[in-house]
PDB file of C-alpha atoms in Angstrom:
ATOM      1  CA  GLN A  65      21.675 -23.444 -22.183  1.00 80.00           C
ATOM      2  CA  VAL A  66      23.143 -23.762 -25.672  1.00 87.00           C
ATOM      3  CA  GLN A  67      21.406 -26.075 -28.099  1.00 92.00           C
ATOM      4  CA  LEU A  68      23.388 -27.432 -31.024  1.00 94.00           C
ATOM      5  CA  MET A  69      21.862 -28.820 -34.199  1.00 93.00           C
ATOM      6  CA  GLU A  70      24.050 -30.704 -36.655  1.00 93.00           C
ATOM      7  CA  SER A  71      23.414 -31.279 -40.338  1.00 93.00           C
ATOM      8  CA  GLY A  72      25.383 -32.865 -43.139  1.00 94.00           C
ATOM      9  CA  GLY A  73      27.308 -36.094 -42.973  1.00 92.00           C
ATOM     10  CA  GLY A  74      26.522 -39.205 -44.966  1.00 97.00           C
ATOM     11  CA  SER A  75      28.485 -41.718 -46.994  1.00 97.00           C
ATOM     12  CA  VAL A  76      31.305 -41.065 -49.415  1.00 98.00           C
ATOM     13  CA  GLN A  77      34.144 -42.935 -51.059  1.00 98.00           C
ATOM     14  CA  ALA A  78      37.724 -42.446 -49.965  1.00 98.00           C
ATOM     15  CA  GLY A  79      39.150 -39.231 -51.358  1.00 98.00           C
ATOM     16  CA  GLY A  80      35.773 -37.533 -51.381  1.00 98.00           C
ATOM     17  CA  SER A  81      34.463 -34.587 -49.395  1.00 98.00           C
ATOM     18  CA  LEU A  82      31.669 -33.907 -46.949  1.00 98.00           C
ATOM     19  CA  ARG A  83      30.458 -30.840 -45.102  1.00 97.00           C
ATOM     20  CA  LEU A  84      29.089 -30.754 -41.586  1.00 97.00           C
ATOM     21  CA  SER A  85      27.246 -27.784 -40.116  1.00 95.00           C
ATOM     22  CA  CYS A  86      26.376 -26.956 -36.540  1.00 94.00           C
ATOM     23  CA  ALA A  87      23.792 -24.299 -35.726  1.00 92.00           C
ATOM     24  CA  ALA A  88      23.804 -22.829 -32.226  1.00 90.00           C
ATOM     25  CA  SER A  89      20.731 -21.523 -30.438  1.00 88.00           C
ATOM     26  CA  GLU A  90      22.764 -19.057 -28.393  1.00 75.00           C
ATOM     27  CA  TYR A  91      22.959 -15.588 -29.938  1.00 68.00           C
ATOM     28  CA  ARG A  92      26.280 -15.076 -28.157  1.00 74.00           C
ATOM     29  CA  TYR A  93      27.679 -18.175 -29.795  1.00 74.00           C
ATOM     30  CA  SER A  94      30.743 -16.254 -30.980  1.00 78.00           C
ATOM     31  CA  SER A  95      31.925 -16.134 -27.356  1.00 83.00           C
ATOM     32  CA  TYR A  96      31.926 -19.923 -27.157  1.00 88.00           C
ATOM     33  CA  TYR A  97      34.519 -22.383 -28.344  1.00 93.00           C
ATOM     34  CA  MET A  98      32.695 -24.538 -30.879  1.00 93.00           C
ATOM     35  CA  GLY A  99      33.754 -27.487 -32.918  1.00 95.00           C
ATOM     36  CA  TRP A 100      33.575 -31.166 -33.611  1.00 97.00           C
ATOM     37  CA  TYR A 101      34.347 -34.399 -31.847  1.00 98.00           C
ATOM     38  CA  ARG A 102      34.097 -37.866 -33.327  1.00 98.00           C
ATOM     39  CA  GLN A 103      33.765 -41.375 -32.020  1.00 98.00           C
ATOM     40  CA  ALA A 104      34.399 -44.529 -34.010  1.00 96.00           C
ATOM     41  CA  PRO A 105      33.122 -47.934 -32.869  1.00 91.00           C
ATOM     42  CA  GLY A 106      35.276 -49.286 -30.092  1.00 93.00           C
ATOM     43  CA  LYS A 107      37.295 -46.084 -29.779  1.00 95.00           C
ATOM     44  CA  GLU A 108      37.260 -43.124 -27.430  1.00 95.00           C
ATOM     45  CA  ARG A 109      35.690 -39.858 -28.428  1.00 96.00           C
ATOM     46  CA  GLU A 110      38.303 -37.442 -29.787  1.00 97.00           C
ATOM     47  CA  ALA A 111      38.412 -33.747 -30.563  1.00 98.00           C
ATOM     48  CA  VAL A 112      38.683 -33.137 -34.300  1.00 98.00           C
ATOM     49  CA  ALA A 113      38.502 -29.397 -34.946  1.00 98.00           C
ATOM     50  CA  GLY A 114      37.423 -26.337 -33.013  1.00 96.00           C
ATOM     51  CA  LEU A 115      37.084 -22.601 -33.393  1.00 94.00           C
ATOM     52  CA  TYR A 116      36.819 -19.617 -31.053  1.00 92.00           C
ATOM     53  CA  ILE A 117      35.002 -17.212 -33.293  1.00 84.00           C
ATOM     54  CA  ASP A 118      35.763 -13.996 -31.426  1.00 85.00           C
ATOM     55  CA  THR A 119      39.533 -14.494 -31.815  1.00 88.00           C
ATOM     56  CA  GLY A 120      39.765 -16.881 -34.752  1.00 88.00           C
ATOM     57  CA  ASN A 121      41.727 -19.346 -32.648  1.00 92.00           C
ATOM     58  CA  GLU A 122      41.560 -22.779 -34.257  1.00 95.00           C
ATOM     59  CA  TYR A 123      42.329 -26.326 -33.198  1.00 97.00           C
ATOM     60  CA  TYR A 124      42.870 -29.356 -35.442  1.00 98.00           C
ATOM     61  CA  ALA A 125      43.755 -32.894 -34.502  1.00 98.00           C
ATOM     62  CA  GLU A 126      46.995 -34.010 -36.144  1.00 98.00           C
ATOM     63  CA  SER A 127      45.136 -36.699 -38.065  1.00 97.00           C
ATOM     64  CA  VAL A 128      42.991 -34.137 -39.918  1.00 98.00           C
ATOM     65  CA  LYS A 129      45.365 -31.204 -40.402  1.00 98.00           C
ATOM     66  CA  GLY A 130      45.512 -30.142 -44.038  1.00 97.00           C
ATOM     67  CA  ARG A 131      42.336 -32.058 -44.883  1.00 98.00           C
ATOM     68  CA  PHE A 132      39.637 -30.531 -42.665  1.00 98.00           C
ATOM     69  CA  THR A 133      38.729 -26.847 -42.429  1.00 98.00           C
ATOM     70  CA  ILE A 134      36.512 -25.254 -39.817  1.00 97.00           C
ATOM     71  CA  SER A 135      34.798 -21.935 -40.442  1.00 94.00           C
ATOM     72  CA  GLU A 136      31.884 -19.875 -39.215  1.00 90.00           C
ATOM     73  CA  ASP A 137      28.851 -18.143 -40.670  1.00 82.00           C
ATOM     74  CA  ASN A 138      28.146 -15.450 -38.143  1.00 71.00           C
ATOM     75  CA  ALA A 139      24.880 -14.459 -39.786  1.00 71.00           C
ATOM     76  CA  LYS A 140      23.497 -17.944 -39.232  1.00 76.00           C
ATOM     77  CA  ASN A 141      25.102 -18.762 -35.858  1.00 85.00           C
ATOM     78  CA  THR A 142      26.660 -21.712 -37.653  1.00 91.00           C
ATOM     79  CA  VAL A 143      30.031 -23.415 -37.640  1.00 93.00           C
ATOM     80  CA  THR A 144      30.936 -25.574 -40.619  1.00 95.00           C
ATOM     81  CA  LEU A 145      33.479 -28.365 -40.993  1.00 97.00           C
ATOM     82  CA  LEU A 146      34.612 -29.042 -44.556  1.00 97.00           C
ATOM     83  CA  MET A 147      36.207 -32.473 -44.785  1.00 98.00           C
ATOM     84  CA  ASP A 148      38.345 -33.164 -47.836  1.00 98.00           C
ATOM     85  CA  SER A 149      40.447 -36.164 -48.857  1.00 98.00           C
ATOM     86  CA  LEU A 150      38.410 -38.376 -46.576  1.00 98.00           C
ATOM     87  CA  LYS A 151      39.839 -41.698 -45.485  1.00 98.00           C
ATOM     88  CA  PRO A 152      38.121 -44.854 -44.223  1.00 97.00           C
ATOM     89  CA  GLU A 153      39.592 -44.136 -40.792  1.00 96.00           C
ATOM     90  CA  ASP A 154      37.553 -40.920 -40.683  1.00 98.00           C
ATOM     91  CA  THR A 155      34.436 -43.058 -40.374  1.00 98.00           C
ATOM     92  CA  ALA A 156      32.743 -42.161 -37.091  1.00 98.00           C
ATOM     93  CA  MET A 157      29.825 -40.441 -35.439  1.00 97.00           C
ATOM     94  CA  TYR A 158      30.590 -36.738 -35.451  1.00 98.00           C
ATOM     95  CA  TYR A 159      29.315 -34.525 -32.649  1.00 97.00           C
ATOM     96  CA  CYS A 160      29.150 -30.770 -32.459  1.00 96.00           C
ATOM     97  CA  ALA A 161      30.359 -29.532 -29.078  1.00 96.00           C
ATOM     98  CA  ALA A 162      30.646 -26.153 -27.367  1.00 94.00           C
ATOM     99  CA  ASP A 163      32.073 -24.669 -24.211  1.00 94.00           C
ATOM    100  CA  ASP A 164      32.819 -21.168 -22.983  1.00 91.00           C
ATOM    101  CA  SER A 165      36.577 -21.824 -23.020  1.00 91.00           C
ATOM    102  CA  PHE A 166      39.116 -23.786 -25.044  1.00 93.00           C
ATOM    103  CA  MET A 167      40.274 -25.744 -21.994  1.00 94.00           C
ATOM    104  CA  GLY A 168      36.698 -26.694 -21.245  1.00 95.00           C
ATOM    105  CA  TRP A 169      36.114 -27.667 -24.845  1.00 95.00           C
ATOM    106  CA  ILE A 170      39.235 -29.790 -25.202  1.00 95.00           C
ATOM    107  CA  ARG A 171      38.690 -31.558 -21.889  1.00 96.00           C
ATOM    108  CA  ALA A 172      34.926 -31.970 -21.523  1.00 96.00           C
ATOM    109  CA  PRO A 173      32.603 -29.732 -23.533  1.00 96.00           C
ATOM    110  CA  GLU A 174      29.504 -28.654 -21.677  1.00 95.00           C
ATOM    111  CA  PHE A 175      27.142 -28.686 -24.635  1.00 94.00           C
ATOM    112  CA  TRP A 176      26.669 -31.408 -27.231  1.00 96.00           C
ATOM    113  CA  GLY A 177      24.664 -32.021 -30.354  1.00 96.00           C
ATOM    114  CA  GLN A 178      22.975 -35.320 -31.167  1.00 95.00           C
ATOM    115  CA  GLY A 179      25.613 -36.462 -33.652  1.00 96.00           C
ATOM    116  CA  THR A 180      25.702 -37.228 -37.352  1.00 96.00           C
ATOM    117  CA  GLN A 181      27.217 -40.278 -39.024  1.00 97.00           C
ATOM    118  CA  VAL A 182      30.098 -40.048 -41.487  1.00 98.00           C
ATOM    119  CA  THR A 183      31.010 -43.205 -43.396  1.00 98.00           C
ATOM    120  CA  VAL A 184      33.970 -43.388 -45.763  1.00 98.00           C
ATOM    121  CA  SER A 185      34.307 -46.476 -47.902  1.00 97.00           C
ATOM    122  CA  SER A 186      37.522 -47.671 -49.505  1.00 94.00           C
TER     123      SER A 186
END
């Protein structure tokens, strides 16, 4: 069982930046695909960015490419999402998610964090 603990998030004006972090309880976390989903009110949950640490394989939704960057801190079992040039449409609850494969992660991640709110005002 992998436990995920998110931190970061908050409120920012459009054009600003925020950083989200996700700490994994699993010491073998580098063999999992880890990343972030988000869900805005009235919308479906969508995959935002993901990373397979062992290979460096990355995924970004088209809507965030060039603005968001996912990275890992192996020493802390942590994956970080740096969000730059934020837009009001980025406002959502952001969830850390993990699975032991990319296909599992992109379809239906097995493990989820509790979520952290990101609000971008215009």
